[in-house]
Amino acid sequence: MDDKRNLDGNIEFTPEWLEKSIIYEWRTTKRRRGYDANDLTHLIFEDLYRIIKDNKPLLKVTYETLAKLNEEDGNTDMVEHLNSKKQHFLSQLAMNRG
């Protein structure tokens, strides 16, 4: 995967890069290890959260990408859960700005 590095040599986490990475991880892990959608969603989110928790655009992309992948998989309960969490997150942002 084509990554971008900042001046320190660290990977720059852009929303586009993150979305592609989540999709890649979802598809390869699901195929190789056979995780169900719920377990895989939790695994990916937990791995990313500690890195992106303070970056609002990346957190939003994570919720949206995982919801899209779960929708494609027919996992409507997880889609509803992720959309609810995203709405809560966005409302918290709005309250903090006000």
Coordinates of N, CA, C and O in Angstrom, one line a residue:
M1 N 0.8 -1.2 0.0 CA 0.0 0.0 0.0 C 0.9 1.2 0.0 O 1.9 1.3 0.7
D2 N 0.5 2.2 -0.8 CA 1.2 3.4 -0.9 C 1.0 4.3 0.3 O -0.1 4.9 0.5
D3 N 2.0 4.5 1.2 CA 1.8 5.3 2.4 C 2.5 6.6 2.2 O 3.4 6.8 1.4
K4 N 2.1 7.6 3.0 CA 2.7 8.9 3.0 C 3.4 9.0 4.3 O 2.9 8.7 5.4
R5 N 4.6 9.6 4.3 CA 5.3 9.8 5.6 C 5.5 11.3 5.8 O 5.7 12.0 4.9
N6 N 5.5 11.6 7.1 CA 5.7 13.0 7.4 C 7.2 13.2 7.6 O 8.0 12.3 7.3
L7 N 7.6 14.4 8.0 CA 9.1 14.7 8.0 C 9.8 13.9 9.0 O 11.0 13.7 8.9
D8 N 9.1 13.3 10.0 CA 9.8 12.5 11.0 C 9.9 11.0 10.5 O 10.5 10.2 11.2
G9 N 9.3 10.7 9.3 CA 9.4 9.4 8.8 C 8.2 8.5 9.3 O 8.2 7.3 9.0
N10 N 7.3 9.1 10.0 CA 6.1 8.4 10.5 C 5.0 8.4 9.5 O 4.9 9.4 8.7
I11 N 4.2 7.4 9.4 CA 3.1 7.3 8.5 C 2.1 8.4 8.8 O 1.8 8.6 10.0
E12 N 1.7 9.1 7.8 CA 0.6 10.2 8.0 C -0.7 9.5 7.8 O -1.0 9.0 6.7
F13 N -1.5 9.5 8.8 CA -2.9 8.9 8.8 C -3.9 9.9 8.2 O -4.4 10.7 8.9
T14 N -4.1 9.8 6.9 CA -5.1 10.6 6.3 C -6.4 9.8 6.3 O -6.4 8.6 6.3
P15 N -7.6 10.5 6.2 CA -8.9 9.7 6.1 C -8.9 8.7 4.9 O -9.4 7.6 5.1
E16 N -8.4 9.1 3.8 CA -8.4 8.2 2.6 C -7.5 7.0 2.9 O -7.9 5.9 2.5
W17 N -6.3 7.2 3.4 CA -5.4 6.1 3.7 C -6.1 5.2 4.7 O -6.0 4.0 4.6
L18 N -6.7 5.7 5.8 CA -7.3 4.9 6.8 C -8.5 4.1 6.2 O -8.6 2.9 6.5
E19 N -9.3 4.7 5.4 CA -10.4 3.9 4.8 C -9.9 2.8 4.0 O -10.4 1.6 4.2
K20 N -8.9 3.0 3.2 CA -8.3 1.9 2.4 C -7.7 0.8 3.3 O -7.8 -0.4 3.0
S21 N -7.1 1.2 4.3 CA -6.4 0.3 5.3 C -7.5 -0.6 6.0 O -7.3 -1.8 6.2
I22 N -8.6 0.0 6.4 CA -9.6 -0.7 7.1 C -10.2 -1.7 6.1 O -10.5 -2.9 6.5
I23 N -10.5 -1.3 4.9 CA -11.1 -2.2 3.9 C -10.2 -3.4 3.6 O -10.6 -4.5 3.6
Y24 N -8.9 -3.1 3.5 CA -7.9 -4.1 3.2 C -7.8 -5.1 4.4 O -7.9 -6.3 4.2
E25 N -7.8 -4.6 5.6 CA -7.7 -5.4 6.8 C -8.9 -6.3 6.9 O -8.9 -7.5 7.2
W26 N -10.1 -5.7 6.7 CA -11.4 -6.4 6.8 C -11.4 -7.6 5.8 O -11.7 -8.7 6.2
R27 N -11.1 -7.3 4.6 CA -11.1 -8.4 3.5 C -10.1 -9.4 3.7 O -10.4 -10.6 3.6
T28 N -8.9 -9.1 4.0 CA -7.8 -10.1 4.2 C -8.0 -10.9 5.4 O -7.9 -12.1 5.4
T29 N -8.4 -10.3 6.5 CA -8.5 -11.0 7.8 C -9.8 -11.9 7.7 O -9.7 -13.0 8.2
K30 N -10.8 -11.4 7.1 CA -12.0 -12.2 7.0 C -11.8 -13.5 6.2 O -12.2 -14.6 6.5
R31 N -11.0 -13.3 5.1 CA -10.7 -14.4 4.2 C -9.8 -15.4 4.8 O -10.0 -16.6 4.8
R32 N -8.7 -14.9 5.5 CA -7.7 -15.8 6.0 C -8.1 -16.4 7.3 O -7.7 -17.6 7.6
R33 N -8.7 -15.7 8.2 CA -9.0 -16.2 9.6 C -10.4 -16.6 9.8 O -10.7 -17.1 10.8
G34 N -11.3 -16.1 8.9 CA -12.7 -16.5 9.1 C -13.5 -15.9 10.2 O -14.4 -16.4 10.7
Y35 N -13.0 -14.7 10.7 CA -13.8 -14.0 11.7 C -15.2 -13.6 11.2 O -15.3 -13.3 10.1
D36 N -16.1 -13.6 12.2 CA -17.4 -13.1 11.8 C -17.4 -11.6 11.8 O -16.4 -11.0 12.4
A37 N -18.4 -11.0 11.3 CA -18.4 -9.5 11.1 C -18.3 -8.8 12.5 O -17.6 -7.8 12.6
N38 N -19.0 -9.3 13.5 CA -19.0 -8.6 14.8 C -17.6 -8.6 15.4 O -17.1 -7.6 15.9
D39 N -17.0 -9.8 15.4 CA -15.6 -10.0 16.0 C -14.6 -9.1 15.3 O -13.8 -8.5 15.9
L40 N -14.7 -9.2 14.0 CA -13.8 -8.4 13.1 C -13.9 -6.9 13.3 O -12.9 -6.2 13.4
T41 N -15.2 -6.4 13.4 CA -15.4 -5.0 13.7 C -14.8 -4.6 15.0 O -14.1 -3.6 15.0
H42 N -15.0 -5.4 16.0 CA -14.4 -5.0 17.3 C -12.9 -5.0 17.3 O -12.3 -4.2 17.9
L43 N -12.4 -6.0 16.7 CA -10.9 -6.2 16.6 C -10.3 -5.0 15.9 O -9.4 -4.3 16.4
I44 N -10.8 -4.6 14.7 CA -10.3 -3.5 14.0 C -10.5 -2.2 14.7 O -9.5 -1.4 14.9
F45 N -11.7 -1.9 15.3 CA -11.9 -0.7 16.0 C -11.0 -0.6 17.2 O -10.4 0.5 17.5
E46 N -10.9 -1.6 18.0 CA -10.0 -1.6 19.2 C -8.6 -1.3 18.9 O -7.9 -0.6 19.5
D47 N -8.1 -1.9 17.8 CA -6.7 -1.7 17.3 C -6.5 -0.2 16.9 O -5.5 0.3 17.2
L48 N -7.5 0.3 16.3 CA -7.3 1.7 15.8 C -7.6 2.8 16.8 O -7.0 3.8 16.8
Y49 N -8.5 2.5 17.7 CA -9.0 3.5 18.6 C -7.9 4.2 19.4 O -7.9 5.4 19.6
R50 N -7.0 3.4 19.9 CA -5.9 4.0 20.8 C -5.0 4.9 19.9 O -4.4 5.8 20.5
I51 N -5.0 4.7 18.6 CA -4.2 5.6 17.8 C -4.9 6.8 17.3 O -4.4 7.9 17.2
I52 N -6.2 6.7 17.0 CA -7.0 7.8 16.4 C -8.0 8.5 17.3 O -8.7 9.4 16.9
K53 N -8.1 8.1 18.6 CA -9.1 8.6 19.5 C -9.2 10.1 19.6 O -10.2 10.6 19.8
D54 N -8.1 10.8 19.4 CA -8.1 12.2 19.5 C -8.1 12.9 18.1 O -8.0 14.1 18.0
N55 N -8.3 12.1 17.1 CA -8.4 12.7 15.7 C -9.8 12.5 15.2 O -10.2 11.4 14.7
K56 N -10.6 13.5 15.3 CA -12.1 13.4 15.0 C -12.3 13.0 13.5 O -13.2 12.1 13.3
P57 N -11.7 13.5 12.5 CA -12.0 13.0 11.1 C -11.6 11.6 11.0 O -12.4 10.8 10.3
L58 N -10.6 11.1 11.6 CA -10.2 9.7 11.4 C -11.2 8.8 12.2 O -11.5 7.7 11.7
L59 N -11.7 9.2 13.3 CA -12.6 8.4 14.1 C -13.9 8.3 13.3 O -14.6 7.3 13.2
K60 N -14.4 9.4 12.7 CA -15.6 9.4 11.9 C -15.4 8.5 10.7 O -16.3 7.7 10.4
V61 N -14.3 8.5 10.0 CA -14.1 7.6 8.9 C -14.1 6.1 9.3 O -14.6 5.3 8.6
T62 N -13.6 5.9 10.5 CA -13.5 4.5 11.0 C -15.0 4.0 11.2 O -15.3 2.9 10.8
Y63 N -15.8 4.8 11.9 CA -17.2 4.4 12.1 C -17.9 4.2 10.7 O -18.6 3.2 10.5
E64 N -17.7 5.1 9.8 CA -18.4 5.0 8.5 C -17.9 3.8 7.7 O -18.8 3.2 7.1
T65 N -16.7 3.6 7.7 CA -16.1 2.5 6.9 C -16.5 1.1 7.4 O -17.0 0.3 6.7
L66 N -16.5 1.0 8.8 CA -16.9 -0.2 9.4 C -18.4 -0.5 9.2 O -18.8 -1.6 8.9
A67 N -19.2 0.6 9.2 CA -20.6 0.5 9.0 C -20.9 0.0 7.6 O -21.7 -0.9 7.3
K68 N -20.2 0.6 6.6 CA -20.3 0.2 5.2 C -20.0 -1.2 5.0 O -20.7 -2.0 4.3
L69 N -18.9 -1.7 5.6 CA -18.5 -3.1 5.4 C -19.4 -4.1 6.0 O -19.7 -5.1 5.5
N70 N -20.0 -3.7 7.2 CA -21.0 -4.5 7.9 C -22.3 -4.6 7.1 O -22.9 -5.6 7.0
E71 N -22.6 -3.4 6.4 CA -23.8 -3.4 5.6 C -23.7 -4.3 4.4 O -24.6 -5.1 4.1
E72 N -22.5 -4.3 3.8 CA -22.2 -5.2 2.7 C -22.3 -6.7 3.1 O -22.7 -7.6 2.3
D73 N -22.0 -6.9 4.4 CA -22.0 -8.3 4.9 C -23.3 -8.7 5.4 O -23.5 -9.8 5.9
G74 N -24.3 -7.8 5.4 CA -25.6 -8.1 5.9 C -25.8 -8.0 7.4 O -26.8 -8.5 7.9
N75 N -24.9 -7.4 8.1 CA -24.9 -7.4 9.5 C -25.6 -6.1 10.0 O -24.9 -5.1 10.5
T76 N -26.9 -6.0 9.9 CA -27.6 -4.8 10.1 C -27.6 -4.4 11.6 O -27.6 -3.2 11.9
D77 N -27.5 -5.3 12.5 CA -27.4 -4.9 13.9 C -26.1 -4.1 14.2 O -26.2 -3.1 14.9
M78 N -25.0 -4.5 13.6 CA -23.8 -3.8 13.8 C -23.8 -2.5 13.1 O -23.3 -1.5 13.6
V79 N -24.4 -2.4 12.0 CA -24.6 -1.1 11.2 C -25.3 -0.1 12.1 O -24.9 1.0 12.3
E80 N -26.4 -0.6 12.7 CA -27.2 0.3 13.6 C -26.4 0.7 14.8 O -26.4 1.9 15.2
H81 N -25.6 -0.2 15.4 CA -24.8 0.1 16.5 C -23.7 1.1 16.2 O -23.5 2.1 16.9
L82 N -23.0 0.9 15.0 CA -22.0 1.9 14.6 C -22.6 3.2 14.3 O -22.0 4.3 14.6
N83 N -23.7 3.3 13.6 CA -24.3 4.6 13.3 C -24.8 5.3 14.6 O -24.7 6.5 14.7
S84 N -25.3 4.5 15.5 CA -25.6 5.1 16.8 C -24.4 5.7 17.5 O -24.5 6.8 18.1
K85 N -23.3 5.0 17.6 CA -22.1 5.4 18.2 C -21.6 6.7 17.5 O -21.1 7.6 18.1
K86 N -21.6 6.7 16.1 CA -21.2 7.8 15.4 C -22.0 9.0 15.7 O -21.5 10.1 15.9
Q87 N -23.3 8.9 15.7 CA -24.2 10.0 16.1 C -23.9 10.6 17.5 O -23.9 11.8 17.7
H88 N -23.7 9.7 18.4 CA -23.3 10.1 19.8 C -22.0 10.9 19.7 O -21.9 11.9 20.3
F89 N -21.0 10.4 19.0 CA -19.7 11.0 18.9 C -19.9 12.4 18.2 O -19.3 13.4 18.7
L90 N -20.7 12.5 17.2 CA -20.9 13.8 16.5 C -21.7 14.8 17.4 O -21.4 16.0 17.4
S91 N -22.6 14.3 18.2 CA -23.3 15.2 19.1 C -22.4 15.7 20.2 O -22.5 16.8 20.6
Q92 N -21.5 14.8 20.7 CA -20.5 15.2 21.7 C -19.6 16.3 21.1 O -19.3 17.3 21.8
L93 N -19.3 16.2 19.8 CA -18.4 17.2 19.2 C -19.2 18.5 19.1 O -18.6 19.6 19.4
A94 N -20.4 18.5 18.7 CA -21.2 19.7 18.6 C -21.4 20.4 20.0 O -21.3 21.6 20.1
M95 N -21.6 19.6 21.0 CA -21.7 20.2 22.4 C -20.4 20.8 22.9 O -20.4 21.8 23.5
N96 N -19.3 20.1 22.5 CA -18.0 20.7 23.0 C -17.6 22.0 22.3 O -16.9 22.8 22.8
R97 N -18.2 22.1 21.1 CA -17.9 23.4 20.3 C -18.7 24.5 20.8 O -18.3 25.7 20.7
G98 N -20.0 24.2 21.3 CA -20.9 25.2 21.7 C -20.5 25.9 22.9 O -20.3 26.9 23.3

